[in-house]
Amino acid sequence: MRNIFLWASLPLVLSACQMAPIDSAKTQEPSGTSFYTMQVSPQSFSENAAVSGKVVLPITHDKQQYWLMTSEQKGLLLTDKNGVTLAQYPGNFEVLDRRADIDIANKKWDLLATVDNESGAALLIGLDWKNQAFKLLTTITHPSSIEALCLQTLPHQPGLTPNVAVILADDQGKLTQRIMVDGQQKSLSNVLLREFVGVPQVKDCAVHDASQSLYLAEENIGIWRYAAEPEAELVRELVAVSGVHGRLKGEITSVDTLADGRLLVATPEQHGVWYIDPRQVNEAQLIALKGTLGVESVHGLSTKQGLLVGLFDDETGVYQQAVLPITEAIQGPVSPRFNAVLPTVQTEAVVTSGDAADDPAIWHNAQAPEQSRILGTNKKRGLNVYSLKGELLQSLAVGRVNNVDVRHGFTLAEKTFDIAAASNRSKRSISLFAIEPHSGEVSYLQDVATDLNDVYGLCMAHVNNQYYVFINDTDGHFEQYQLEGKGSQIKGKLVRQFKVASQPEGCVVDDEYAQLYFGEEAKGIWQVDATVSKALPRLIAPLNDDFVADVEGMGIYYLDQKRYLVASSQGNNSYGVFALDDGNRYLGSFTIDMNLPANIDGVSETDGLEISSLSFGGAFPNGLMVAQDGRNVMPSLNQNFKLVDATQIAQLIRNWL
C-alpha cells in the first residue's frame, strides 16, 4: 500500500515587476527546466535583532502579530511586531516549533517545543496568553543528541480534541515520534509511538498537519517527505534535491511548511530562500534576499500584505523580517474520511518479525463466554491461541498457516468437539485442529492434502449437516473439501472446484443461507452457493472510491435480524460494510483508530478479520470484531491482533441505515 498525499490546487500570486528569469549559466540550472526569482530587502528588528539564536517565528494571537525568538543567551522570547520583549524564558535555545490553542487541563496554551543546548533535553513550554508568560510543561530526555524537532497535530474525528506529538531527529539518523498531549484526556502525556530510520546529517524538520506530511532537511542531499501519520507505510520521497542533480545548492539548513502545503527552504550559499510546491518541484522559485550573507532559517506566516517571514542570517548573527508578495490560500483542518471505532484489547505480539500475523478466528464458549478464544495465524510459524484479554495461551508450531476458521459440534470416533481448519503453506494442505468445548484448549489433529500449488485463503462451512472447507490458491483456484469422520481420522473429500481471474484470499460462509462470500483482492467481493453445486460466482460488491484494493479479510455480523458483511480494504486501512439483505448495498466504511487511554494503537494493513454478534460477556456484550494489525506501533513491535467491542460497529450501521 502506498500512502497518498492530497494537496489543494491553490493559486500563486506574484508581482510581475518583481520577477525575472534566472540566468541558467550562472546558477548551473539543469537543462530542460525553468524557474523564476524575485528580490526582497529584509529589515532588522528595532530590538532583539542580534540575540544569537536560530529561529524567529511570526505568529498571530487575537488578531495581533507577534514574534517568537530563540536565543543562546536570552532563552525563549515573545516579542511584539517590532521585536520588543513581552515575555522571556531563560535558557540556551536554537530550534523551535509551535502549535496554537492546545487544551491542557482545561486551559488553552500555545505549545512550544525546543531543545535545551546545555542539557540536550527537549522541552515543551506553554505560552499562557492571558498572563503573557511561559511555563515549562515537561522535559523529554533522549539518549542521542537531538539535531531537530517538530510538532505534529494527529488526525482526529470531528468534534474531538486532537492528540499532539513531537518528532525528534537525532545525530544517529533516527526519528522518534512521541504523543505529548492526550486530546481525549486533555492532559500531558509521553507515549512512544514509533522509532524509525530518518536521514543522516539532518538539519531541520517540519510537519504539514493537513496532509500529515513530515519533511526532513538533509544537509547536502535535499528535502525528504515521509508520511507522518503513525499507521502509514514507511516510505520516503525526495522532493527537492541539492547538488549537481538539483537546483538547491550547498547546505540545506531549514524547512518550514505553509498552510497550503508549500515549503520554505533555506540554502545559505544561494543568499535566499526557496519557495517549493511539493507537487511541482520543477517550478520551485528562488527568492533572493538582498543584503543577506547566509540565511540559515526561514519561517512564514500568511498575512493580508503577503507572506511575512522571519529570517536568521548566520553570517551576521542578525534576525530579520521581510514580506514576500506571495498569497497563499489557508487550508483548514482535514477531517478523516471515515468514521472510527476504537480497539479495547490487543493480543501479545507474534514472536516473528515482518509480515507474520495474518488471520483470526473467534471460538465462542457458550457456557462461559468470557472464556472464549481467539485463534490467530502466524504465517511464519503456526497457530496461536489467545484469551479475550489478549494473553497468548497456546502456540502450535505446525507450519506456515495463513488463514483459519472455526465450526462447532464435529463428531469423530463418537467424540464431539469443535473444529478449526487452517491453510498450511508449508504442506500445501488443510491443517485440522480440535477445540475442547469446555476449556477451549486447541490440539492439532491432522492434515488434509490439497491439489493447490500455493494455498492461501480459507474458510469453513456447516451446511445441511455437512462440514466443508473452502481453500484457495494465489492463482485464483478454489477447492471445496467435505470433512467426514472415518474411524479415528478425518477424510477430506474434494467435491468442487472453480476459479477467479486473479488473487483471492479472505472468505466467509453464511451457514444458514448456504452462501460463500470471498474477496478477489483487486476486484471486489463475490458470492456463490456454498453447497456442492455447479453455480458460478457473481460479483456483488465491486471496488469503489472508498472500498479499494486489496480486499482481504471478511466476516458476517448479525444485527436486528439482518446480515452485514464486513470486509477489510487494505489499500486505505478501512473496513467496508455491506447490507446483504438489502441487495448487498454498500453502507459505508470505518477505521480502527488509536485508543490512547488504553495505550492501544490503531489498525493498518489488515490481512484478516473476524466478527461475531454473539455475547462474549461484560467486555463485549454485543459481539466482537478481531482484526490483524499490519503495523503494530505505540511502540513499534511485531504484528498482533486488535479486539473491538462490536457495539461501536452496531451504532455505525444503525446511523448509516
PDB file of N, CA, C and O in Angstrom, residues 2 88 93 128 207 259 267 277 319 330 334 382 442 445 485 499 555 563 606 610 624 637:
ATOM      1  N   ARG A   2       0.518   2.241  -0.770  1.00  0.00           N
ATOM      2  CA  ARG A   2       1.245   3.490  -0.822  1.00  0.00           C
ATOM      3  C   ARG A   2       0.429   4.567  -0.136  1.00  0.00           C
ATOM      4  O   ARG A   2      -0.771   4.687  -0.332  1.00  0.00           O
ATOM      5  N   GLN A  88       9.778  36.199  28.570  1.00  0.00           N
ATOM      6  CA  GLN A  88      11.073  35.555  28.388  1.00  0.00           C
ATOM      7  C   GLN A  88      11.142  34.293  29.230  1.00  0.00           C
ATOM      8  O   GLN A  88      10.665  34.262  30.364  1.00  0.00           O
ATOM      9  N   PHE A  93      18.726  28.236  23.658  1.00  0.00           N
ATOM     10  CA  PHE A  93      17.870  27.549  22.699  1.00  0.00           C
ATOM     11  C   PHE A  93      18.184  27.986  21.272  1.00  0.00           C
ATOM     12  O   PHE A  93      18.582  29.130  21.034  1.00  0.00           O
ATOM     13  N   ASP A 128       1.198  31.082  27.982  1.00  0.00           N
ATOM     14  CA  ASP A 128      -0.078  31.489  28.562  1.00  0.00           C
ATOM     15  C   ASP A 128      -0.359  32.915  28.097  1.00  0.00           C
ATOM     16  O   ASP A 128       0.268  33.872  28.576  1.00  0.00           O
ATOM     17  N   VAL A 207       6.246  19.458  10.009  1.00  0.00           N
ATOM     18  CA  VAL A 207       5.084  18.635   9.675  1.00  0.00           C
ATOM     19  C   VAL A 207       3.972  19.523   9.146  1.00  0.00           C
ATOM     20  O   VAL A 207       3.633  20.549   9.750  1.00  0.00           O
ATOM     21  N   ALA A 259       0.592  26.919   5.267  1.00  0.00           N
ATOM     22  CA  ALA A 259      -0.746  26.375   5.476  1.00  0.00           C
ATOM     23  C   ALA A 259      -1.268  25.633   4.262  1.00  0.00           C
ATOM     24  O   ALA A 259      -2.041  24.679   4.391  1.00  0.00           O
ATOM     25  N   THR A 267      18.792  27.895   1.891  1.00  0.00           N
ATOM     26  CA  THR A 267      20.090  27.428   1.375  1.00  0.00           C
ATOM     27  C   THR A 267      21.043  28.624   1.455  1.00  0.00           C
ATOM     28  O   THR A 267      21.101  29.438   0.530  1.00  0.00           O
ATOM     29  N   ASP A 277       6.563  24.036  -4.166  1.00  0.00           N
ATOM     30  CA  ASP A 277       5.334  23.245  -4.120  1.00  0.00           C
ATOM     31  C   ASP A 277       5.743  21.780  -4.283  1.00  0.00           C
ATOM     32  O   ASP A 277       6.269  21.401  -5.340  1.00  0.00           O
ATOM     33  N   TYR A 319      18.643  38.667  13.318  1.00  0.00           N
ATOM     34  CA  TYR A 319      17.281  38.324  12.920  1.00  0.00           C
ATOM     35  C   TYR A 319      16.729  39.431  12.026  1.00  0.00           C
ATOM     36  O   TYR A 319      16.921  40.633  12.294  1.00  0.00           O
ATOM     37  N   ILE A 330      -5.461  29.694   2.776  1.00  0.00           N
ATOM     38  CA  ILE A 330      -5.376  28.989   4.041  1.00  0.00           C
ATOM     39  C   ILE A 330      -6.152  27.687   3.942  1.00  0.00           C
ATOM     40  O   ILE A 330      -7.329  27.670   3.581  1.00  0.00           O
ATOM     41  N   VAL A 334      -8.280  19.016   7.897  1.00  0.00           N
ATOM     42  CA  VAL A 334      -8.901  17.999   7.058  1.00  0.00           C
ATOM     43  C   VAL A 334      -9.452  16.895   7.958  1.00  0.00           C
ATOM     44  O   VAL A 334      -8.712  16.277   8.712  1.00  0.00           O
ATOM     45  N   GLY A 382       3.044 -20.898  12.848  1.00  0.00           N
ATOM     46  CA  GLY A 382       1.980 -21.806  13.250  1.00  0.00           C
ATOM     47  C   GLY A 382       0.748 -21.061  13.717  1.00  0.00           C
ATOM     48  O   GLY A 382       0.479 -19.931  13.301  1.00  0.00           O
ATOM     49  N   VAL A 442      -6.794 -26.064  22.350  1.00  0.00           N
ATOM     50  CA  VAL A 442      -6.676 -26.434  20.940  1.00  0.00           C
ATOM     51  C   VAL A 442      -5.575 -27.473  20.778  1.00  0.00           C
ATOM     52  O   VAL A 442      -4.491 -27.349  21.357  1.00  0.00           O
ATOM     53  N   LEU A 445      -4.793 -32.066  14.992  1.00  0.00           N
ATOM     54  CA  LEU A 445      -5.331 -33.372  14.628  1.00  0.00           C
ATOM     55  C   LEU A 445      -4.559 -33.999  13.472  1.00  0.00           C
ATOM     56  O   LEU A 445      -3.918 -35.033  13.608  1.00  0.00           O
ATOM     57  N   GLY A 485     -15.743 -37.964   9.245  1.00  0.00           N
ATOM     58  CA  GLY A 485     -15.026 -38.807  10.184  1.00  0.00           C
ATOM     59  C   GLY A 485     -15.005 -40.254   9.723  1.00  0.00           C
ATOM     60  O   GLY A 485     -16.064 -40.852   9.498  1.00  0.00           O
ATOM     61  N   LYS A 499     -12.772 -21.125 -10.252  1.00  0.00           N
ATOM     62  CA  LYS A 499     -11.629 -20.221 -10.368  1.00  0.00           C
ATOM     63  C   LYS A 499     -12.094 -18.796 -10.624  1.00  0.00           C
ATOM     64  O   LYS A 499     -13.122 -18.565 -11.266  1.00  0.00           O
ATOM     65  N   GLY A 555     -16.011 -10.975   7.449  1.00  0.00           N
ATOM     66  CA  GLY A 555     -16.868 -11.696   8.374  1.00  0.00           C
ATOM     67  C   GLY A 555     -18.283 -11.161   8.282  1.00  0.00           C
ATOM     68  O   GLY A 555     -18.530 -10.099   7.699  1.00  0.00           O
ATOM     69  N   ARG A 563     -28.284  -9.172   8.132  1.00  0.00           N
ATOM     70  CA  ARG A 563     -26.892  -9.604   7.959  1.00  0.00           C
ATOM     71  C   ARG A 563     -26.064  -8.496   7.294  1.00  0.00           C
ATOM     72  O   ARG A 563     -26.516  -7.873   6.323  1.00  0.00           O
ATOM     73  N   THR A 606      -4.604  -4.342   7.318  1.00  0.00           N
ATOM     74  CA  THR A 606      -5.247  -5.559   7.816  1.00  0.00           C
ATOM     75  C   THR A 606      -5.307  -6.648   6.757  1.00  0.00           C
ATOM     76  O   THR A 606      -5.820  -6.445   5.658  1.00  0.00           O
ATOM     77  N   GLU A 610     -12.251 -11.200  11.751  1.00  0.00           N
ATOM     78  CA  GLU A 610     -13.445 -11.979  12.066  1.00  0.00           C
ATOM     79  C   GLU A 610     -14.347 -11.117  12.939  1.00  0.00           C
ATOM     80  O   GLU A 610     -13.869 -10.253  13.696  1.00  0.00           O
ATOM     81  N   LEU A 624     -18.067  -9.088  18.946  1.00  0.00           N
ATOM     82  CA  LEU A 624     -16.632  -8.842  18.947  1.00  0.00           C
ATOM     83  C   LEU A 624     -16.102  -8.871  17.519  1.00  0.00           C
ATOM     84  O   LEU A 624     -16.475  -9.741  16.731  1.00  0.00           O
ATOM     85  N   LEU A 637       6.364  -2.801  17.490  1.00  0.00           N
ATOM     86  CA  LEU A 637       6.572  -4.200  17.851  1.00  0.00           C
ATOM     87  C   LEU A 637       6.180  -5.075  16.661  1.00  0.00           C
ATOM     88  O   LEU A 637       5.700  -4.572  15.643  1.00  0.00           O
TER      89      LEU A 637
END
